[in-house]
Coordinates of C-alpha atoms in Angstrom, one line a residue:
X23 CA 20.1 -63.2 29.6
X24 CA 20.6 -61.4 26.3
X25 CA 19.8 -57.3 26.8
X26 CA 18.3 -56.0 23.5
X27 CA 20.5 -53.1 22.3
X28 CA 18.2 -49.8 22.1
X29 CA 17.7 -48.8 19.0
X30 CA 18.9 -45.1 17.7
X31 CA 15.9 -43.1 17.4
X32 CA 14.6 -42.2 13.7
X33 CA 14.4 -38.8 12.9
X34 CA 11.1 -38.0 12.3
X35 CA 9.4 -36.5 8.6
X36 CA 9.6 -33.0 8.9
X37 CA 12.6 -32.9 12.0
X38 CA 15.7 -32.1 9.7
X39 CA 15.8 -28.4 10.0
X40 CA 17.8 -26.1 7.6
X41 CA 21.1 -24.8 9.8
X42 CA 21.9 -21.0 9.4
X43 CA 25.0 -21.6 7.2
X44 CA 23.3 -23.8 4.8
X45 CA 19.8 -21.5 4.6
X46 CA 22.5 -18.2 4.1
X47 CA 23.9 -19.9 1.1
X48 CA 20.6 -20.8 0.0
X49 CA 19.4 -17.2 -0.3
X50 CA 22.7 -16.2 -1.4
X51 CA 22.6 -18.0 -4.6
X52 CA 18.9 -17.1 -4.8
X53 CA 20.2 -13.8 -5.4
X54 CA 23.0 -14.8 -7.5
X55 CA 20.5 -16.2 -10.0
X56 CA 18.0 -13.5 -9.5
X57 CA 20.7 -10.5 -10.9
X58 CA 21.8 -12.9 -14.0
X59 CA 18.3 -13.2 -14.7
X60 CA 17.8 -9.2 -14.3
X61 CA 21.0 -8.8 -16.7
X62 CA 19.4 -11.3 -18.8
X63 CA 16.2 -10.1 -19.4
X64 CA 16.9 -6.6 -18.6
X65 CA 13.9 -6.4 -16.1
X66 CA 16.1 -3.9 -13.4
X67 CA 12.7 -3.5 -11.6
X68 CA 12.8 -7.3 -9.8
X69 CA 15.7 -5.9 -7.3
X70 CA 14.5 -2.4 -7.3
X71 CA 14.5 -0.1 -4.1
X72 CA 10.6 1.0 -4.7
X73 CA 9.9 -2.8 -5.6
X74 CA 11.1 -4.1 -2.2
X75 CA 10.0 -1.5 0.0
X76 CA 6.2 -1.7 -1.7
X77 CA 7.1 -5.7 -0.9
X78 CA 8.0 -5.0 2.6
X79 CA 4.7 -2.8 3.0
X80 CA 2.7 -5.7 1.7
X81 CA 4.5 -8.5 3.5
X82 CA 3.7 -6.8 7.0
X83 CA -0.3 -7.8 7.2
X84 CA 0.2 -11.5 5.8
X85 CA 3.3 -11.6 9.0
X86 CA 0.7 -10.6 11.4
X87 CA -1.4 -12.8 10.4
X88 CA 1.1 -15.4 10.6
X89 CA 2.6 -14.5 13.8
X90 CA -1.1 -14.8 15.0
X91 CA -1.3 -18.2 13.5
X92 CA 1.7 -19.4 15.1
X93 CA 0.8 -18.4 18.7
X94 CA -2.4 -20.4 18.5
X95 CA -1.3 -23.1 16.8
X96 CA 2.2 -23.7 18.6
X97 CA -0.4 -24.0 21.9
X98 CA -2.6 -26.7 19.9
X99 CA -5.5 -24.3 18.6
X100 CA -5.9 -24.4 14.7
X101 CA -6.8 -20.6 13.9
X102 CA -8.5 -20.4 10.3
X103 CA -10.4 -17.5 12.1
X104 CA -6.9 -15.5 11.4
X105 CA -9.1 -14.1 7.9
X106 CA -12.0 -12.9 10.5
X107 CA -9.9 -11.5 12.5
X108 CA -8.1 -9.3 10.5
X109 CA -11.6 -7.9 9.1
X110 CA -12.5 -6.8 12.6
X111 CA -9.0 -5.3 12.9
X112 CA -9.4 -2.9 10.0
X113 CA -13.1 -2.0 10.7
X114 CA -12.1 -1.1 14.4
X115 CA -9.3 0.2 13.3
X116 CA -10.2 2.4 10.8
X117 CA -13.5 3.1 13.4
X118 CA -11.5 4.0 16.0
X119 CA -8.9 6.3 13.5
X120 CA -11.6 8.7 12.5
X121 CA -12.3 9.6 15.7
X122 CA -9.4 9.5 17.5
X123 CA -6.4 9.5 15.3
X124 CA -4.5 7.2 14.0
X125 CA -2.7 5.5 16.7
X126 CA -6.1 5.0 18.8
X127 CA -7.4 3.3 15.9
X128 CA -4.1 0.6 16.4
X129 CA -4.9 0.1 19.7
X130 CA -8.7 -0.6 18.4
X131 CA -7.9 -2.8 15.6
X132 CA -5.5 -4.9 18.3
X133 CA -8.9 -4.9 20.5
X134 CA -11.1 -6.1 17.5
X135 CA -8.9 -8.4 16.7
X136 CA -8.7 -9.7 20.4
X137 CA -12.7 -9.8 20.3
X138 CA -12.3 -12.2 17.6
X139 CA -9.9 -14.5 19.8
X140 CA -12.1 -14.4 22.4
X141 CA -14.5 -16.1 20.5
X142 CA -12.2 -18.6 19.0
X143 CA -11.1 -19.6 22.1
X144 CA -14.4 -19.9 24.1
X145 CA -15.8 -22.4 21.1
X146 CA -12.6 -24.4 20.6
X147 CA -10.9 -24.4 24.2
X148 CA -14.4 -24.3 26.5
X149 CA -16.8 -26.3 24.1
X150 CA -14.6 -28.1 21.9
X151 CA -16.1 -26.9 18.7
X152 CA -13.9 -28.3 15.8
X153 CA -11.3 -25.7 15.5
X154 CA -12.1 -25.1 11.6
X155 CA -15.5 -25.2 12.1
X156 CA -15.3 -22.3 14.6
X157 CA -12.4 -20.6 12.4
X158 CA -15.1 -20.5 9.2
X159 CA -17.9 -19.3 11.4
X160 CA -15.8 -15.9 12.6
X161 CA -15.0 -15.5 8.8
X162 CA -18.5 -15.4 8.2
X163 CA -19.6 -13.5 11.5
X164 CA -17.0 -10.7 10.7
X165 CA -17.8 -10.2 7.7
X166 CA -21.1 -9.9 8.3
X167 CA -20.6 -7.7 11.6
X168 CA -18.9 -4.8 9.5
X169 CA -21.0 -4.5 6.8
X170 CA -23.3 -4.5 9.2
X171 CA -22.2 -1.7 11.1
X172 CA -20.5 0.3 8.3
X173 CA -24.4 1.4 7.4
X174 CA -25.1 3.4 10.6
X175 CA -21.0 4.2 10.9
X176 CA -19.4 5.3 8.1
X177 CA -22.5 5.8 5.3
X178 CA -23.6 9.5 7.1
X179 CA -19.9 10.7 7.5
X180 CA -17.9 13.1 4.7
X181 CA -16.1 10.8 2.1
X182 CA -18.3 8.0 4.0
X183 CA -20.0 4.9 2.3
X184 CA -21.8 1.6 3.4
X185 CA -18.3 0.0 1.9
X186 CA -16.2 2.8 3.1
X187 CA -15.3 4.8 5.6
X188 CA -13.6 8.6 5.3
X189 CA -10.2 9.1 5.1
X190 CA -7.8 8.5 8.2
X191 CA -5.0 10.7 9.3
X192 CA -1.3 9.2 8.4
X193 CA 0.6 7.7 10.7
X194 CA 3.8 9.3 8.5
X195 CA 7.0 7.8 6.9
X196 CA 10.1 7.8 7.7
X197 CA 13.6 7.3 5.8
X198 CA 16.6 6.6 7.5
X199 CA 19.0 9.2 6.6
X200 CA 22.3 8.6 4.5
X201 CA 21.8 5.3 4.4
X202 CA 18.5 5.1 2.1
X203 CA 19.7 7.2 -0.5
X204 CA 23.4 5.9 -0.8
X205 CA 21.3 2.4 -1.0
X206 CA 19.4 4.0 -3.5
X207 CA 22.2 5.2 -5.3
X208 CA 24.0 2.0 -5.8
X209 CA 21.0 0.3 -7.0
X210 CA 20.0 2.8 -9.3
X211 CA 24.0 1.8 -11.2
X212 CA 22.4 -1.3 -12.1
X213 CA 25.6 -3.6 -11.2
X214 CA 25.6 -7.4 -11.0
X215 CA 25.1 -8.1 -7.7
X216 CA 26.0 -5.4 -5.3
X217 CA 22.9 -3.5 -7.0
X218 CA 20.6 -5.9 -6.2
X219 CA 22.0 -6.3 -2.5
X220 CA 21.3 -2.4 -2.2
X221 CA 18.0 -2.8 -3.7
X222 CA 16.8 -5.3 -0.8
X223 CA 18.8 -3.4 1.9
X224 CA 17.0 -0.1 0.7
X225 CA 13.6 -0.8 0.7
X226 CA 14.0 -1.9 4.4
X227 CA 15.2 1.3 4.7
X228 CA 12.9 3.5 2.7
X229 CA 9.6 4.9 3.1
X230 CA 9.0 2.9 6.4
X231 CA 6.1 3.4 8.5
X232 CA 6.6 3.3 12.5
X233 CA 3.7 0.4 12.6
X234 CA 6.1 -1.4 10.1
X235 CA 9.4 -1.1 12.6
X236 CA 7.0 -2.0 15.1
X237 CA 5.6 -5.3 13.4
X238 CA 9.1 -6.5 12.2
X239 CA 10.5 -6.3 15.8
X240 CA 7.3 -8.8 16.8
X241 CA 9.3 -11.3 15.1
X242 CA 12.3 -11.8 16.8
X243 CA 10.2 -10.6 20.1
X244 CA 8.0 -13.8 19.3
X245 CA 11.0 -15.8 19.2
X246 CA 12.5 -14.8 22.6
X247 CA 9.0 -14.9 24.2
X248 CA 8.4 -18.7 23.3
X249 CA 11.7 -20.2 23.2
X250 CA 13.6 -18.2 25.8
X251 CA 10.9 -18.0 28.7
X252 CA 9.3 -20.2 30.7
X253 CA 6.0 -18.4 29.9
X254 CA 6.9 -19.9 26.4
X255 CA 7.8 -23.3 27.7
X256 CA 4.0 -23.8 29.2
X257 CA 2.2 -22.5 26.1
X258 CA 4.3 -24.6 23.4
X259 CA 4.0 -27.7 25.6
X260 CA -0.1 -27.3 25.1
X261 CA 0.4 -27.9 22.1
X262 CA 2.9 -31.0 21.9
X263 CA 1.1 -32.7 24.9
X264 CA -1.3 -31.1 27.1
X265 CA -1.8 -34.1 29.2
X266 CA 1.9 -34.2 30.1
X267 CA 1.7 -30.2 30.5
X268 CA -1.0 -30.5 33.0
X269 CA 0.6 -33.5 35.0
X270 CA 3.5 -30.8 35.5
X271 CA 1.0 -28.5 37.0
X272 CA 0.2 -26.1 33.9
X273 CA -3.1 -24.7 33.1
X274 CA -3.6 -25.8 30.1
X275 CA -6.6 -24.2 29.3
X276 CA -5.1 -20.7 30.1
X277 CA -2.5 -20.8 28.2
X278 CA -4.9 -22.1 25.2
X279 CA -6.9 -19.2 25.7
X280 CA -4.1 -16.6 25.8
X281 CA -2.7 -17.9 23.1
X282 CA -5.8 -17.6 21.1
X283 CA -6.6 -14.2 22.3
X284 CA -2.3 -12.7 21.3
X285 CA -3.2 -14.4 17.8
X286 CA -6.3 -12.7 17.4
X287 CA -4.4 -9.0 18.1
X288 CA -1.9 -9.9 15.6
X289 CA -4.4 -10.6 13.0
X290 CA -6.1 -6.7 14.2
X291 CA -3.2 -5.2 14.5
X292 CA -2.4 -6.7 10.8
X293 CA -5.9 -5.7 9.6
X294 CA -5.7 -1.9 11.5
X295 CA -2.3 -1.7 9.3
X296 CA -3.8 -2.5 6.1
X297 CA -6.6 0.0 7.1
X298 CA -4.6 2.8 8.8
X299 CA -1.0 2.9 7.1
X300 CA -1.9 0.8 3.6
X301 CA -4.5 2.8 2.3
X302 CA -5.7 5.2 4.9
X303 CA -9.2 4.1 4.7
X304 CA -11.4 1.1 5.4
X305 CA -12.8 -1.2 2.4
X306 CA -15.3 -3.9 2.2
X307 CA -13.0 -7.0 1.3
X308 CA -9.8 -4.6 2.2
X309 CA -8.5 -7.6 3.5
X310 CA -8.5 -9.9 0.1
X311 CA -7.9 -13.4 2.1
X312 CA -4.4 -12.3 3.6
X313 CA -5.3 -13.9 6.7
X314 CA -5.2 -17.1 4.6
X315 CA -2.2 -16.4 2.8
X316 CA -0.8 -15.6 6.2
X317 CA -1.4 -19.0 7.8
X318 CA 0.2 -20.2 4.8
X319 CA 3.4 -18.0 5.5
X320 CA 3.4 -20.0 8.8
X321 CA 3.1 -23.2 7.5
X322 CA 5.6 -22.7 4.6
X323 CA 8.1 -21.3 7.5
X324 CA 7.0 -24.8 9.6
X325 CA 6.2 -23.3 12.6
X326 CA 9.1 -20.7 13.4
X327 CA 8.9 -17.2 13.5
X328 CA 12.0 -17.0 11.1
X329 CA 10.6 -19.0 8.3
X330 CA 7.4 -17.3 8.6
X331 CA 9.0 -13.9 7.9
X332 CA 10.6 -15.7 4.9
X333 CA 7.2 -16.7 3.8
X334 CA 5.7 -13.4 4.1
X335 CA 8.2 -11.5 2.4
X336 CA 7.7 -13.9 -0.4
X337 CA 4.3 -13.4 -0.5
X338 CA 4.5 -9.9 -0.3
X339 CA 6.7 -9.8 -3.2
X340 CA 4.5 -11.5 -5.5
X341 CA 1.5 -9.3 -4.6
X342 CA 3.5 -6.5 -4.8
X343 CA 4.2 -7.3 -9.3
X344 CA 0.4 -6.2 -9.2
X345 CA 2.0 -2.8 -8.0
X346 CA 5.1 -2.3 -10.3
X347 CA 5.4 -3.1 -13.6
X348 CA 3.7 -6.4 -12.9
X349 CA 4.0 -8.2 -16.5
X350 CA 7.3 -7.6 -17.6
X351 CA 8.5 -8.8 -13.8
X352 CA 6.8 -11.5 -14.0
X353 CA 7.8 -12.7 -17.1
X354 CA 11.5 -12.0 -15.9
X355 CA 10.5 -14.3 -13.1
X356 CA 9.1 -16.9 -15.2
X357 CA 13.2 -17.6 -16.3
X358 CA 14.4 -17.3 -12.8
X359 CA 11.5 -20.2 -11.8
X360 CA 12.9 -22.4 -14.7
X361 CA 16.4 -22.3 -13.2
X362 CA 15.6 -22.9 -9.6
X363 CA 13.4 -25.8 -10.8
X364 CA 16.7 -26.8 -12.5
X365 CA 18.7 -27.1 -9.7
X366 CA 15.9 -28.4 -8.1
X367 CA 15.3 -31.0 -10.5
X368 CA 19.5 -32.1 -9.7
X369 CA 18.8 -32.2 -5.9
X370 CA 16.0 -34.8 -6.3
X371 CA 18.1 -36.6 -9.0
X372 CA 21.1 -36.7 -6.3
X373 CA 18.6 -37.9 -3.5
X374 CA 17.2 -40.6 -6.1
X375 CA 14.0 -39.4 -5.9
X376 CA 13.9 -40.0 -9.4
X377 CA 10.0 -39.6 -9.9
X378 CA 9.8 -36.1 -9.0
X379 CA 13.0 -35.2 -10.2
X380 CA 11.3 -35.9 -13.7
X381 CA 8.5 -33.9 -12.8
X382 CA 10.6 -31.2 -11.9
X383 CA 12.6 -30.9 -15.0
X384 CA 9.3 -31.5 -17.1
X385 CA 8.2 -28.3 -15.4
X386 CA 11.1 -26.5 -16.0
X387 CA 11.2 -27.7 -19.8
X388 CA 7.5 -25.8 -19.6
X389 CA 8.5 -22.8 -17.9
X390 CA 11.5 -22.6 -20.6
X391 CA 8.9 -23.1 -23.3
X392 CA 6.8 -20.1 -21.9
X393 CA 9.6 -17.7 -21.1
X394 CA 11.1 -18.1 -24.9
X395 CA 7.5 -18.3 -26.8
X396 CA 6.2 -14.8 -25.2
X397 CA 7.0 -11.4 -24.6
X398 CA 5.3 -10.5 -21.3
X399 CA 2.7 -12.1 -19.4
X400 CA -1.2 -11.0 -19.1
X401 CA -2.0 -9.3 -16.7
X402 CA -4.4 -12.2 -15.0
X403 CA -1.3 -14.3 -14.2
X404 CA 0.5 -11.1 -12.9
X405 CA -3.1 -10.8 -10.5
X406 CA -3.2 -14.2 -9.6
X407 CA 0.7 -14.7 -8.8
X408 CA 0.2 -14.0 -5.0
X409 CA -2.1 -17.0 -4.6
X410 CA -0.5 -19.3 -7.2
X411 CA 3.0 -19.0 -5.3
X412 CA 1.2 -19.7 -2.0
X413 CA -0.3 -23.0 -3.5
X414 CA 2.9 -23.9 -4.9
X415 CA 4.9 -23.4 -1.8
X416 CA 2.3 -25.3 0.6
X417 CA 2.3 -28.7 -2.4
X418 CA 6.5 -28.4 -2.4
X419 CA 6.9 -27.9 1.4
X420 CA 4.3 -29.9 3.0
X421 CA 7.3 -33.4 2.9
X422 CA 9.6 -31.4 5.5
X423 CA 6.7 -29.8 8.1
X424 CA 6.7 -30.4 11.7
X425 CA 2.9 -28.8 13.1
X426 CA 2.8 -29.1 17.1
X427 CA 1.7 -32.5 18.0
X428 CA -1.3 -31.8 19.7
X429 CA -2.4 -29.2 17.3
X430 CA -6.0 -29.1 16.6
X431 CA -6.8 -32.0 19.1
X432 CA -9.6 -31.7 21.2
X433 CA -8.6 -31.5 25.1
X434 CA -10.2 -32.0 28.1
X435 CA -9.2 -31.0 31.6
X436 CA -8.0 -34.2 33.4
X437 CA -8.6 -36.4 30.6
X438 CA -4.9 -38.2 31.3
X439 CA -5.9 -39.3 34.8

């Protein structure tokens, strides 16, 4: 009797995963690129120390957000409630910091944003509500809910409106001493390279909130919590296969709902920082459809805590052109697109994926065309960058994604027996 052979298993789209090495040399050569195009084009504000740490201040909502996304999903919930969320984290929030100070109204906007999750979780996990359905309705019902009570809150106080509460004590700044203004220093010399370097090291560095130490630590404390415990173990296998998880004894819908409830105060605790350390005061539409851009951080970073501080800084770098100098930055960045979409264009060409590598360089050829026939770029691209780079990221990322397996599936206790 003839034994068939097994056959190796085929990786799956989406399994090949960058290695360290490899993604270091990556963003090395970004950066090589990046400062010839700054000596190019003379735009020294790209690499600048007050560029990356406005960047850094920007990038920390759309990471919560993220980081919120990816505890949901990686337990099979699909949280598009992330936008919601974050709207009752900087109402409480800023709520809470009026009355109480500032790091009251943190704990708040964590609570609001919990309230949120709580909600999610009950439609989605307990009555099986399609999880964008119930994601869209908290976007709606949060909105709502703060205008709503902003009229009887904030319209009666000093420096108070309908669409805007009073001013909130700081939470403070904080440099770290030598090392920020020797940073500082060397980018200010303008050198190929080692400028730039100091320019991304010091605005990590600079001007730093203690919310902002706090949110970046979240990331590699996300890491350790679900890959390195067993409390991790239970909640991730939800979301590959919650009728295996359940055979093994796990309560499955427990770990669905604490999931939900963490993502929902990391969404508040990204909307309290917008409200609290970004601009001291709560807006109607303050949060401008971060908790979007934040899910798209996670997706773009496929589902690891890494890659989704990748994606939010990115993010948060575009947005932050609308801060600094906006149109001759962009148009800087216009040149260093073109090249990337060079090399790009050679990658796909090398992997004889000739369609798109024709694309590619017929994009490039474009960008060329724009960068050389203009000057700077108006000042509606430089608004709309944030959103434009989200799109393209999500359309030239979405062939190498992994999601959870079970993520957004509808689960029933016992349904595997």
């Amino acid at each position: 009797m003839t034994v068939a052979k097994p056959q190796a298993k085929k990786p799956g789209k989406g399994s090949r995963r960058m290695s360290l090495p490899v993604l270091l040399l990556v963003i090395a050569g970004v950066l090589v690129l990046t400062s010839v195009v700054r000596l190019i084009t003379g735009a020294d504000g790209i690499t600048s120390t007050g560029q990356m740490s406005t960047a850094l201040r920007l990038a920390v909502p759309i990471g919560l957000a993220g980081l919120g996304g990816l505890w949901a999903e990686r337990a099979g919930v699909v949280n598009i409630g992330l936008e919601g969320m974050m709207i009752l984290g900087t109402w409480f929030g800023a709520w809470a910091g009026y009355q109480w100070g500032p790091w009251t109204g943190v704990a708040f906007g964590i609570i609001g944003g919990m309230l949120g999750g709580v909600l999610h979780a009950i439609a989605t996990v307990t009555f099986n509500v399609n999880h964008i359905v119930s994601g869209v309705a908290i976007n709606i019902l949060a909105l709502g809910t703060t205008r709503y009570l902003s009229k009887f809150t904030f319209e009666n106080e000093p420096g108070g409106s309908s669409k805007q509460s009073p001013g909130i004590d700081s939470l403070g700044t904080f440099d770290i001493p030598g090392l920020s203004s020797g940073l500082n220093t060397l980018n200010e010399k303008h050198w190929f390279l080692v400028s730039d370097i100091a320019g991304l090291i010091g605005g990590l560095v600079t001007d730093l909130s203690p919310l902002t130490v706090v949110a970046v630590a979240l990331v590699p404390a996300t890491w350790w919590v679900l890959w390195r415990t067993a409390f991790g173990l239970r909640l991730r296998s939800c979301g590959e296969n919650p009728v295996a998880a359940e055979s093994l004894g796990v309560n499955v819908y427990k770990y669905k709902y604490l999931a939900v409830i963490i993502s929902g105060g990391f969404a508040g605790l990204g909307g309290a920082f917008l409200s609290i350390v970004a601009s001291n005061v709560y807006l109607d539409g303050q949060t401008a459809g971060r908790g979007y851009i934040g899910l798209a951080a996670m997706i773009f970073g496929n589902w690891m805590p890494g890659g989704l501080a990748l994606g939010a800084g990115l993010f948060g770098y575009t947005d932050s052109l609308n801060l600094r100098g906006g149109t001759t930055n962009v148009h800087a960045l216009i040149l260093l697109l073109a090249i990337l979409l060079v090399f790009g264009a050679a990658y796909l060409l090398w992997k004889k994926r000739y369609t798109p590598a024709v694309v590619t360089a017929v994009v490039s050829a474009l960008m060329f065309l724009w960068y050389t026939s203009t000057n700077e770029v108006p000042k509606q691209v430089v608004s709309a960058t944030p959103y434009i780079v989200t799109l393209l990221v999500l359309s030239l990322s979405a062939q190498s994604l992994r999601m959870p397996k079970a993520d957004g599936m509808p689960y029933r206790r016992g349904q595997g027996k």
